[in-house]
Amino acid sequence: MKCKVTNLRVTDHYATNQILLKQTKESPVGERMGESAEKKKLRNPETIGQLVAHFRDHELIDLGDEGKAYSTRNRCCSVLNKWVLPFWQAAKIDEVRTVEVEAWLRGLELARGTKAKIRKTLGLLFNHAIRWQFASRNPISGPVRGSGVRQSEKRERIPEVLSAPEFRKLRAALPVRERVLVCLALSMGLRRGELAGLRWEDADFEQLTLTIRRSVVDQVIGKLKTEASQRPLPMDVCIAELLQEWRSISKYSESQEYIFATESNRAGDQRGKQPVSLAKVMQCHIQRVARAVGITKNIGWHTLRHTFATSLHHNGEGIKVVQELLRHSSSRITMDIYAQAVTVDKRRAQSRVVADFLNDSSSTKLVGSGPASTLNTSG
């Protein structure tokens, strides 16, 4: 059975189950089928396939603020369907071993980041089993730190960023809507879902702030990734002017309407009522223009967020400022993922050390010439 994301709220889900159960009991076969349904409901999942079905029915539904975001639920389902179920579906829950999962992951010809997502999803699955008392241990995380499945999350390549000349070249070649989109994404570091979810009421042109209130993924309105994501962001005058220029020519400019509402006839009666598909905008418009102007980098919406973060770092902004502008829940995430020093910064930093220690003209001298030499720190 495939895992599918549903947007039923938990109350709707419970009510639906009760209706189906009532109909079963009142069917011609009578009480026997009702008892069978009750027994099935009480029976504990024994295999990974059965556990995935239970996880889907109780965790991968819309639980509001208490549950997982739509994008998280969608990603979990994708991982379970594509990687977990084909191999582990028939495995007994209590027979899954840490080293077996680790060896299986090692044998998958996938990027480290993808393997790390599979490991994380399996961990969530077993946490669900423990919560419902279907299992007493989590072989993915292990009983103590370091005893679980080992899988590196280290990037195999540095994320690409755009240089200022590249971005200017791209910006100049784009039509108004796409130009506003890339400028907004790069200057404020917005995630794709946040960009899609913007409405005109979110922009305060007097206070020059932009408040992110929602994320839209696959036309489903969801909650934001972190609490920090909801704080108002400063909006530069240049960005405010670009937005107002776009508003003056957009068909959808009312306060409650999406800033980047779809104008496609394929949207039917949802035309103007839902945001444009930013994945298609990137693929069919922005990437095509980028190639036309000679940009060979594989760019996406997250490239612009990385470019924003790297530029902040390059300009010497403090980690706290970078964290708040990127709206990360902790500075560790900022340091681990986005504090990507560009080559010129690294070269300059190294040259300063060389100037201090190796150039004769430097004011800092080495005392003596042997291995036991120490720095002269007097004065």
Coordinates of C-alpha atoms in Angstrom, one line a residue:
M1 CA 0.0 0.0 0.0
K2 CA 1.4 3.4 -1.0
C3 CA 1.8 6.2 1.4
K4 CA -0.3 9.2 0.5
V5 CA -0.5 12.7 2.0
T6 CA -4.0 13.7 3.1
N7 CA -5.2 17.0 4.2
L8 CA -8.0 15.6 6.4
R9 CA -7.8 17.1 9.8
V10 CA -7.7 14.7 12.7
T11 CA -11.3 15.3 13.7
D12 CA -12.5 14.7 10.2
H13 CA -10.4 11.5 10.0
Y14 CA -11.9 10.2 13.3
A15 CA -15.5 11.0 12.2
T16 CA -14.9 9.3 8.8
N17 CA -13.7 6.2 10.6
Q18 CA -16.7 6.1 12.9
I19 CA -19.1 6.5 9.9
L20 CA -17.4 3.6 8.0
L21 CA -17.4 1.4 11.1
K22 CA -21.2 2.1 11.7
Q23 CA -21.9 1.2 8.0
T24 CA -19.9 -2.0 8.3
K25 CA -21.9 -3.1 11.4
E26 CA -25.2 -2.4 9.7
S27 CA -24.3 -4.3 6.6
P28 CA -26.0 -7.7 5.7
V29 CA -23.2 -9.7 7.1
G30 CA -23.9 -8.1 10.5
E31 CA -22.0 -8.2 13.6
R32 CA -19.2 -10.6 12.4
M33 CA -17.7 -7.9 10.1
G34 CA -18.0 -5.3 12.8
E35 CA -16.0 -7.5 15.2
S36 CA -13.4 -8.1 12.4
A37 CA -13.0 -4.3 12.0
E38 CA -12.6 -3.8 15.7
K39 CA -10.0 -6.6 15.9
K40 CA -8.2 -5.1 13.0
K41 CA -8.2 -1.7 14.6
L42 CA -6.7 -3.1 17.9
R43 CA -4.1 -5.3 16.2
N44 CA -0.6 -4.0 16.4
P45 CA 1.4 -3.6 13.2
E46 CA 4.0 -6.3 12.8
T47 CA 5.8 -5.4 9.6
I48 CA 7.3 -2.1 8.4
G49 CA 4.7 -2.0 5.6
Q50 CA 1.9 -2.1 8.2
L51 CA 3.7 0.4 10.4
V52 CA 4.0 2.8 7.4
A53 CA 0.2 2.5 6.8
H54 CA -0.4 3.3 10.5
F55 CA 2.1 6.2 10.4
R56 CA 0.4 7.6 7.3
D57 CA -3.1 7.4 8.9
H58 CA -2.1 9.0 12.2
E59 CA 0.9 11.3 11.5
L60 CA 0.8 12.2 7.8
I61 CA -2.6 14.0 8.1
D62 CA -3.3 17.7 8.8
L63 CA -3.1 18.1 12.5
G64 CA -2.9 21.8 12.4
D65 CA -0.3 23.6 14.5
E66 CA 0.4 20.3 16.4
G67 CA 1.3 18.3 13.3
K68 CA 3.9 18.3 10.5
A69 CA 3.9 20.9 7.7
Y70 CA 2.5 19.7 4.3
S71 CA 5.9 19.9 2.8
T72 CA 7.3 17.6 5.5
R73 CA 4.5 15.1 5.2
N74 CA 4.9 15.1 1.4
R75 CA 8.7 14.5 1.7
C76 CA 8.1 11.7 4.2
C77 CA 5.7 9.9 1.9
S78 CA 8.1 10.3 -1.1
V79 CA 11.0 8.7 0.9
L80 CA 8.8 5.9 2.3
N81 CA 7.4 5.0 -1.2
K82 CA 10.6 5.3 -3.2
W83 CA 13.2 3.8 -0.8
V84 CA 11.8 2.3 2.4
L85 CA 8.8 0.2 1.3
P86 CA 10.4 -1.5 -1.8
F87 CA 13.2 -3.0 0.5
W88 CA 11.8 -3.1 4.0
Q89 CA 8.0 -3.6 3.6
A90 CA 7.9 -7.3 4.7
A91 CA 10.5 -6.9 7.5
K92 CA 9.4 -7.4 11.1
I93 CA 9.5 -4.2 13.1
D94 CA 11.3 -5.9 16.0
E95 CA 13.9 -7.6 13.7
V96 CA 15.3 -4.4 12.1
R97 CA 18.9 -4.0 13.1
T98 CA 21.0 -0.9 13.2
V99 CA 23.9 -2.3 11.3
E100 CA 21.6 -3.8 8.6
V101 CA 20.1 -0.4 7.9
E102 CA 23.5 1.2 7.9
A103 CA 24.8 -1.4 5.4
W104 CA 21.7 -0.9 3.2
L105 CA 22.2 2.9 3.1
R106 CA 25.8 2.5 2.3
G107 CA 24.9 0.4 -0.7
L108 CA 22.5 2.9 -2.2
E109 CA 24.1 5.0 -4.9
L110 CA 22.6 8.3 -3.7
A111 CA 24.0 11.6 -2.5
R112 CA 24.8 11.8 1.2
G113 CA 22.0 14.4 1.7
T114 CA 19.4 12.0 0.3
K115 CA 20.6 9.1 2.4
A116 CA 20.5 11.4 5.5
K117 CA 16.8 12.2 4.7
I118 CA 16.1 8.5 4.4
R119 CA 17.7 7.9 7.8
K120 CA 15.7 10.7 9.3
T121 CA 12.4 9.5 7.9
L122 CA 13.1 6.0 9.3
G123 CA 13.9 7.5 12.6
L124 CA 10.5 9.3 12.6
L125 CA 8.8 6.0 11.7
F126 CA 10.3 4.2 14.6
N127 CA 9.6 7.1 17.0
H128 CA 6.0 6.7 15.9
A129 CA 6.2 2.9 16.7
I130 CA 7.5 3.7 20.2
R131 CA 4.9 6.3 20.9
W132 CA 2.1 3.8 20.0
Q133 CA 3.9 1.0 21.9
F134 CA 4.4 -1.1 18.8
A135 CA 8.2 -1.1 19.6
S136 CA 10.4 -0.6 22.6
R137 CA 13.5 0.7 20.7
N138 CA 14.6 2.8 17.8
P139 CA 17.3 1.1 15.8
I140 CA 17.9 4.2 13.8
S141 CA 18.8 6.6 16.6
G142 CA 20.1 3.9 19.1
P143 CA 19.7 4.0 22.9
V144 CA 22.7 6.3 23.4
R145 CA 24.4 9.0 21.3
G146 CA 26.5 7.5 18.6
S147 CA 25.0 4.0 18.7
G148 CA 22.4 4.5 16.0
V149 CA 22.7 4.4 12.2
R150 CA 25.7 6.4 11.0
Q151 CA 25.1 8.5 7.9
S152 CA 27.0 11.6 7.0
E153 CA 25.1 14.7 6.1
K154 CA 28.2 16.5 4.8
R155 CA 27.7 18.1 1.4
E156 CA 29.6 16.5 -1.5
R157 CA 29.8 19.8 -3.3
I158 CA 29.5 23.5 -2.2
P159 CA 26.2 25.0 -3.2
E160 CA 26.4 27.4 -6.1
V161 CA 25.9 31.1 -5.7
L162 CA 25.6 33.9 -8.2
S163 CA 28.2 36.7 -8.4
A164 CA 26.9 40.3 -8.5
P165 CA 27.7 40.6 -12.2
E166 CA 25.9 37.4 -13.0
F167 CA 22.8 38.5 -11.1
R168 CA 22.7 41.9 -12.8
K169 CA 23.0 40.3 -16.2
L170 CA 20.1 37.9 -15.3
R171 CA 18.0 40.6 -13.8
A172 CA 18.3 42.9 -16.8
A173 CA 17.1 40.1 -19.2
L174 CA 14.0 39.1 -17.2
P175 CA 10.4 40.5 -17.7
V176 CA 8.9 42.4 -14.8
R177 CA 7.3 39.6 -12.8
E178 CA 10.3 37.4 -12.9
R179 CA 12.6 40.3 -12.2
V180 CA 10.6 41.2 -9.1
L181 CA 10.6 37.5 -8.0
V182 CA 14.4 37.1 -8.2
C183 CA 15.1 40.5 -6.6
L184 CA 12.8 39.7 -3.7
A185 CA 14.2 36.2 -3.3
L186 CA 17.8 37.3 -3.3
S187 CA 17.5 40.5 -1.2
M188 CA 15.5 38.8 1.5
G189 CA 16.5 35.2 1.4
L190 CA 13.0 33.9 1.1
R191 CA 12.3 30.2 0.7
R192 CA 10.2 29.2 -2.4
G193 CA 7.1 28.4 -0.4
E194 CA 7.3 31.7 1.5
L195 CA 7.7 33.6 -1.8
A196 CA 4.6 31.9 -3.2
G197 CA 2.6 32.6 -0.1
L198 CA 3.0 36.4 -0.1
R199 CA -0.1 38.5 -0.3
W200 CA -0.2 42.3 -0.7
E201 CA -1.4 42.7 2.8
D202 CA 2.0 41.3 4.0
A203 CA 3.9 44.3 2.6
D204 CA 3.9 47.4 4.7
F205 CA 5.1 50.2 2.4
E206 CA 5.0 52.8 5.2
Q207 CA 7.1 50.9 7.7
L208 CA 9.1 49.2 4.9
T209 CA 8.6 45.7 6.3
L210 CA 7.5 42.4 4.9
T211 CA 5.8 39.8 7.2
I212 CA 5.9 36.2 6.1
R213 CA 2.6 34.6 7.3
R214 CA 2.3 31.4 5.3
S215 CA 4.0 29.0 3.0
V216 CA 2.4 27.5 -0.1
V217 CA 3.7 24.2 -1.5
D218 CA 1.8 22.4 -4.3
Q219 CA -1.0 24.9 -3.8
V220 CA -1.5 23.8 -0.2
I221 CA -1.2 26.6 2.4
G222 CA 0.9 25.4 5.3
K223 CA 2.6 26.7 8.4
L224 CA 6.1 28.3 8.3
K225 CA 9.2 26.2 8.9
T226 CA 10.2 27.9 12.2
E227 CA 8.7 30.4 14.6
A228 CA 11.5 32.8 13.7
S229 CA 10.2 32.7 10.1
Q230 CA 7.1 34.8 11.1
R231 CA 9.1 37.9 12.3
P232 CA 8.8 41.0 10.1
L233 CA 11.7 41.5 7.7
P234 CA 13.2 44.9 6.8
M235 CA 12.3 45.8 3.2
D236 CA 14.8 48.0 1.3
V237 CA 13.4 51.0 -0.5
C238 CA 14.5 49.6 -3.9
I239 CA 12.5 46.4 -3.2
A240 CA 9.5 48.4 -2.1
E241 CA 9.6 50.3 -5.4
L242 CA 9.9 47.2 -7.4
L243 CA 6.9 45.7 -5.7
Q244 CA 4.8 48.8 -6.2
E245 CA 5.8 48.9 -9.9
W246 CA 4.6 45.3 -10.2
R247 CA 1.4 46.1 -8.3
S248 CA 0.5 48.9 -10.7
I249 CA 0.5 46.5 -13.7
S250 CA -0.7 43.3 -12.0
K251 CA -4.4 42.2 -12.5
Y252 CA -4.4 41.1 -8.9
S253 CA -3.5 44.0 -6.6
E254 CA -6.1 43.8 -3.8
S255 CA -4.7 43.5 -0.3
Q256 CA -6.0 39.9 0.2
E257 CA -4.7 38.7 -3.2
Y258 CA -1.4 36.9 -3.8
I259 CA 1.4 39.1 -5.0
F260 CA 2.3 36.5 -7.6
A261 CA -1.1 35.1 -8.5
T262 CA -1.4 32.7 -11.4
E263 CA -2.9 34.1 -14.6
S264 CA -2.9 30.8 -16.4
N265 CA -6.1 29.6 -18.1
R266 CA -5.3 26.1 -16.9
A267 CA -6.0 27.2 -13.3
G268 CA -9.7 27.4 -14.2
D269 CA -11.8 29.0 -11.5
Q270 CA -8.7 29.2 -9.3
R271 CA -7.1 31.8 -11.7
G272 CA -6.0 34.7 -9.6
K273 CA -6.9 32.9 -6.4
Q274 CA -3.8 30.9 -6.0
P275 CA -0.1 31.6 -6.6
V276 CA 1.8 30.8 -9.7
S277 CA 3.8 27.6 -9.7
L278 CA 7.3 28.9 -8.9
A279 CA 8.9 25.6 -9.9
K280 CA 7.6 26.1 -13.4
V281 CA 8.6 29.8 -13.4
M282 CA 12.1 28.9 -12.5
Q283 CA 12.3 26.0 -15.0
C284 CA 10.5 27.6 -18.0
H285 CA 11.5 31.2 -17.6
I286 CA 14.3 32.1 -15.3
Q287 CA 16.7 29.2 -16.1
R288 CA 16.1 29.6 -19.8
V289 CA 17.0 33.3 -19.6
A290 CA 20.0 32.5 -17.4
R291 CA 21.4 30.1 -20.1
A292 CA 20.7 32.7 -22.8
V293 CA 22.8 35.3 -21.1
G294 CA 25.7 32.8 -20.5
I295 CA 25.1 31.7 -16.9
T296 CA 26.0 28.0 -16.8
K297 CA 25.4 27.4 -13.1
N298 CA 22.5 25.1 -12.2
I299 CA 20.4 27.8 -10.4
G300 CA 17.2 27.4 -8.5
W301 CA 15.2 29.3 -5.8
H302 CA 17.5 28.1 -3.1
T303 CA 20.5 29.4 -5.1
L304 CA 19.2 32.9 -4.5
R305 CA 18.9 32.2 -0.7
H306 CA 22.4 30.9 -0.6
T307 CA 23.6 33.9 -2.6
F308 CA 21.9 36.2 0.0
A309 CA 23.5 34.3 2.9
T310 CA 27.0 34.2 1.3
S311 CA 26.9 37.9 0.5
L312 CA 26.0 38.7 4.1
H313 CA 29.0 36.7 5.2
H314 CA 31.2 38.3 2.6
N315 CA 30.2 41.7 3.8
G316 CA 31.3 40.8 7.4
E317 CA 27.8 40.8 9.0
G318 CA 27.7 39.2 12.4
I319 CA 26.3 35.7 12.8
K320 CA 23.3 36.9 14.8
V321 CA 22.3 39.3 12.1
V322 CA 22.7 36.6 9.4
Q323 CA 20.6 34.2 11.6
E324 CA 17.8 36.7 12.0
L325 CA 17.7 37.7 8.4
L326 CA 17.6 34.0 7.3
R327 CA 15.2 33.3 10.1
H328 CA 16.9 30.2 11.4
S329 CA 15.9 28.8 14.8
S330 CA 19.5 28.5 15.9
S331 CA 22.9 30.0 14.9
R332 CA 24.3 26.5 14.5
I333 CA 22.1 26.0 11.4
T334 CA 23.4 29.3 10.0
M335 CA 27.0 28.3 10.6
D336 CA 26.7 24.7 9.3
I337 CA 24.7 25.4 6.2
Y338 CA 25.1 28.9 5.0
A339 CA 28.3 30.5 6.3
Q340 CA 30.1 29.7 3.1
A341 CA 33.2 31.9 2.7
V342 CA 34.0 32.8 -0.9
T343 CA 37.4 32.1 -2.3
V344 CA 38.5 35.8 -2.2
D345 CA 37.7 35.9 1.5
K346 CA 39.8 32.8 2.2
R347 CA 42.7 34.1 0.2
R348 CA 42.6 37.5 2.0
A349 CA 42.5 35.8 5.4
Q350 CA 45.5 33.6 4.5
S351 CA 47.4 36.6 3.1
R352 CA 47.0 38.4 6.4
V353 CA 48.6 35.5 8.3
V354 CA 51.4 35.3 5.8
A355 CA 52.0 39.1 6.1
D356 CA 52.1 38.9 9.9
F357 CA 54.4 35.9 10.2
L358 CA 56.5 35.7 7.0
N359 CA 57.0 39.2 5.7
D360 CA 60.1 40.9 7.1
S361 CA 58.3 44.2 7.1
S362 CA 55.6 42.9 9.5
S363 CA 55.6 44.4 13.0
T364 CA 55.1 40.9 14.5
K365 CA 58.4 39.1 14.5
L366 CA 59.4 35.5 15.4
V367 CA 62.0 35.4 18.2
G368 CA 64.8 33.1 17.3
S369 CA 64.8 30.6 14.5
G370 CA 64.6 27.1 16.0
P371 CA 61.6 24.9 16.7
A372 CA 61.3 26.3 20.2
S373 CA 60.8 29.8 19.0
T374 CA 57.9 31.8 20.4
L375 CA 55.9 34.8 19.4
N376 CA 57.1 38.1 20.6
T377 CA 53.9 39.4 22.3
S378 CA 55.5 42.1 24.4
G379 CA 54.2 45.6 24.1

